Amino acid sequence: MSDEHRPMPLGPDPALAVLDRFVGEWVMEGSMLGSDETTIKGRASYRWLPGGFFLEQHVELDFGGMVRVDSLELVGYDPESKTFPSRVYSNMSPQDLPYTWSIEGDDVTITVAHGPLDATFHGRFSDGGDTFAGGWRPNPGADEDVNFPYNVSGHRV
């Protein structure tokens, strides 16, 4: 059966349920790798778009008053790769950016490899799921002036 004649799914893939733990409001803070000074502060909010096929993430982060990030991300599910591809729309880029999420239990990995962006986030939820901690790191060979390493943690509001 060709793709144009394939019936549309009746509802979202059940694999999307692992993203439910993100839904809500989060406060975040962090520091540049090697520093104990909290210079990163922000908020994130997550909600399901109507239909439940995509999770919307809105993030506002302030990196010590030097860089302010405001982004909107839509996260879906790819059953073939069993990953959660996303698109990020940010005040830092004139084009949308492709990210890929992977979730295994309490562990979250998010990667981006597009143009000069080449980094991976490794993080972990607490047992209760109301806190998380992790860090972004440049991938091997990536430009650290663009993909600077930092740690971030957060808690549900």
GROMACS .gro file of C-alpha atoms in nm:
model
  157
    1MET     CA    1   0.000   0.000   0.000
    2SER     CA    2   0.146   0.338  -0.098
    3ASP     CA    3   0.198   0.603   0.169
    4GLU     CA    4  -0.077   0.828   0.033
    5HIS     CA    5  -0.333   0.546   0.076
    6ARG     CA    6  -0.214   0.434   0.420
    7PRO     CA    7  -0.471   0.516   0.688
    8MET     CA    8  -0.375   0.783   0.940
    9PRO     CA    9  -0.315   0.656   1.294
   10LEU     CA   10  -0.615   0.681   1.525
   11GLY     CA   11  -0.411   0.833   1.803
   12PRO     CA   12  -0.062   0.907   1.924
   13ASP     CA   13   0.191   0.626   1.956
   14PRO     CA   14   0.184   0.483   2.311
   15ALA     CA   15   0.565   0.532   2.324
   16LEU     CA   16   0.500   0.906   2.366
   17ALA     CA   17   0.374   0.839   2.719
   18VAL     CA   18   0.735   0.852   2.852
   19LEU     CA   19   0.727   1.226   2.779
   20ASP     CA   20   0.439   1.280   3.026
   21ARG     CA   21   0.690   1.332   3.308
   22PHE     CA   22   0.804   1.657   3.144
   23VAL     CA   23   0.458   1.819   3.139
   24GLY     CA   24   0.436   2.124   3.361
   25GLU     CA   25   0.652   2.417   3.468
   26TRP     CA   26   1.020   2.385   3.560
   27VAL     CA   27   1.276   2.623   3.710
   28MET     CA   28   1.636   2.563   3.601
   29GLU     CA   29   1.980   2.680   3.703
   30GLY     CA   30   2.332   2.584   3.614
   31SER     CA   31   2.692   2.673   3.566
   32MET     CA   32   2.963   2.658   3.306
   33LEU     CA   33   3.174   2.344   3.328
   34GLY     CA   34   3.451   2.394   3.583
   35SER     CA   35   3.270   2.673   3.769
   36ASP     CA   36   3.069   2.655   4.091
   37GLU     CA   37   2.905   2.993   4.024
   38THR     CA   38   2.539   2.974   3.921
   39THR     CA   39   2.530   3.184   3.604
   40ILE     CA   40   2.256   3.003   3.414
   41LYS     CA   41   1.895   3.062   3.516
   42GLY     CA   42   1.570   2.998   3.342
   43ARG     CA   43   1.235   2.831   3.306
   44ALA     CA   44   1.084   2.563   3.087
   45SER     CA   45   0.723   2.472   3.029
   46TYR     CA   46   0.590   2.160   2.861
   47ARG     CA   47   0.243   2.076   2.733
   48TRP     CA   48   0.086   1.837   2.487
   49LEU     CA   49  -0.048   1.989   2.168
   50PRO     CA   50  -0.410   1.896   2.096
   51GLY     CA   51  -0.424   1.539   1.967
   52GLY     CA   52  -0.125   1.430   2.178
   53PHE     CA   53   0.113   1.370   1.887
   54PHE     CA   54   0.363   1.641   1.988
   55LEU     CA   55   0.502   1.774   2.314
   56GLU     CA   56   0.568   2.148   2.313
   57GLN     CA   57   0.861   2.283   2.512
   58HIS     CA   58   0.913   2.655   2.571
   59VAL     CA   59   1.250   2.745   2.727
   60GLU     CA   60   1.389   3.078   2.841
   61LEU     CA   61   1.750   3.070   2.966
   62ASP     CA   62   1.981   3.351   3.070
   63PHE     CA   63   2.353   3.275   3.053
   64GLY     CA   64   2.488   3.534   3.297
   65GLY     CA   65   2.326   3.823   3.112
   66MET     CA   66   2.549   3.759   2.810
   67VAL     CA   67   2.324   3.527   2.612
   68ARG     CA   68   1.949   3.497   2.640
   69VAL     CA   69   1.787   3.197   2.476
   70ASP     CA   70   1.415   3.185   2.402
   71SER     CA   71   1.306   2.875   2.213
   72LEU     CA   72   1.005   2.668   2.120
   73GLU     CA   73   1.053   2.296   2.057
   74LEU     CA   74   0.810   2.037   1.922
   75VAL     CA   75   0.894   1.676   2.011
   76GLY     CA   76   0.734   1.381   1.832
   77TYR     CA   77   0.807   1.008   1.799
   78ASP     CA   78   0.971   0.800   1.524
   79PRO     CA   79   0.871   0.432   1.564
   80GLU     CA   80   1.143   0.313   1.323
   81SER     CA   81   1.433   0.455   1.528
   82LYS     CA   82   1.242   0.447   1.859
   83THR     CA   83   1.362   0.803   1.920
   84PHE     CA   84   1.191   1.136   1.971
   85PRO     CA   85   1.291   1.375   1.691
   86SER     CA   86   1.225   1.741   1.750
   87ARG     CA   87   1.250   2.079   1.587
   88VAL     CA   88   1.370   2.382   1.780
   89TYR     CA   89   1.274   2.737   1.682
   90SER     CA   90   1.498   2.983   1.863
   91ASN     CA   91   1.596   3.348   1.881
   92MET     CA   92   1.954   3.223   1.821
   93SER     CA   93   1.901   3.079   1.472
   94PRO     CA   94   1.724   3.192   1.153
   95GLN     CA   95   1.631   2.830   1.078
   96ASP     CA   96   1.472   2.549   1.274
   97LEU     CA   97   1.716   2.306   1.431
   98PRO     CA   98   1.683   1.924   1.435
   99TYR     CA   99   1.734   1.756   1.773
  100THR     CA  100   1.686   1.392   1.873
  101TRP     CA  101   1.577   1.276   2.217
  102SER     CA  102   1.631   0.929   2.361
  103ILE     CA  103   1.476   0.823   2.692
  104GLU     CA  104   1.562   0.507   2.883
  105GLY     CA  105   1.407   0.488   3.227
  106ASP     CA  106   1.518   0.801   3.416
  107ASP     CA  107   1.798   0.880   3.168
  108VAL     CA  108   1.750   1.145   2.899
  109THR     CA  109   1.987   1.205   2.607
  110ILE     CA  110   1.933   1.490   2.361
  111THR     CA  111   2.160   1.545   2.060
  112VAL     CA  112   2.200   1.809   1.795
  113ALA     CA  113   2.434   1.790   1.496
  114HIS     CA  114   2.350   2.066   1.251
  115GLY     CA  115   2.597   2.314   1.106
  116PRO     CA  116   2.823   2.437   1.386
  117LEU     CA  117   2.592   2.294   1.655
  118ASP     CA  118   2.726   1.956   1.762
  119ALA     CA  119   2.652   1.866   2.123
  120THR     CA  120   2.482   1.612   2.348
  121PHE     CA  121   2.290   1.650   2.671
  122HIS     CA  122   2.299   1.365   2.924
  123GLY     CA  123   2.063   1.400   3.217
  124ARG     CA  124   1.873   1.204   3.474
  125PHE     CA  125   1.543   1.245   3.658
  126SER     CA  126   1.525   1.187   4.034
  127ASP     CA  127   1.333   0.885   4.159
  128GLY     CA  128   1.022   1.094   4.219
  129GLY     CA  129   1.059   1.269   3.883
  130ASP     CA  130   1.031   1.621   4.026
  131THR     CA  131   1.399   1.711   3.974
  132PHE     CA  132   1.661   1.649   3.708
  133ALA     CA  133   2.031   1.715   3.659
  134GLY     CA  134   2.263   1.684   3.364
  135GLY     CA  135   2.489   1.866   3.126
  136TRP     CA  136   2.547   1.966   2.768
  137ARG     CA  137   2.884   1.867   2.620
  138PRO     CA  138   3.035   1.930   2.278
  139ASN     CA  139   3.066   1.614   2.073
  140PRO     CA  140   3.424   1.511   1.980
  141GLY     CA  141   3.570   1.761   1.735
  142ALA     CA  142   3.295   2.020   1.788
  143ASP     CA  143   3.373   2.390   1.820
  144GLU     CA  144   3.363   2.470   2.194
  145ASP     CA  145   3.310   2.840   2.121
  146VAL     CA  146   2.967   2.745   1.985
  147ASN     CA  147   2.902   2.425   2.184
  148PHE     CA  148   3.019   2.533   2.527
  149PRO     CA  149   2.992   2.277   2.808
  150TYR     CA  150   2.759   2.348   3.098
  151ASN     CA  151   2.564   2.173   3.372
  152VAL     CA  152   2.200   2.238   3.447
  153SER     CA  153   1.949   2.114   3.700
  154GLY     CA  154   1.586   2.184   3.756
  155HIS     CA  155   1.281   2.122   3.966
  156ARG     CA  156   0.911   2.119   3.901
  157VAL     CA  157   0.726   2.432   4.013
   0.00000   0.00000   0.00000
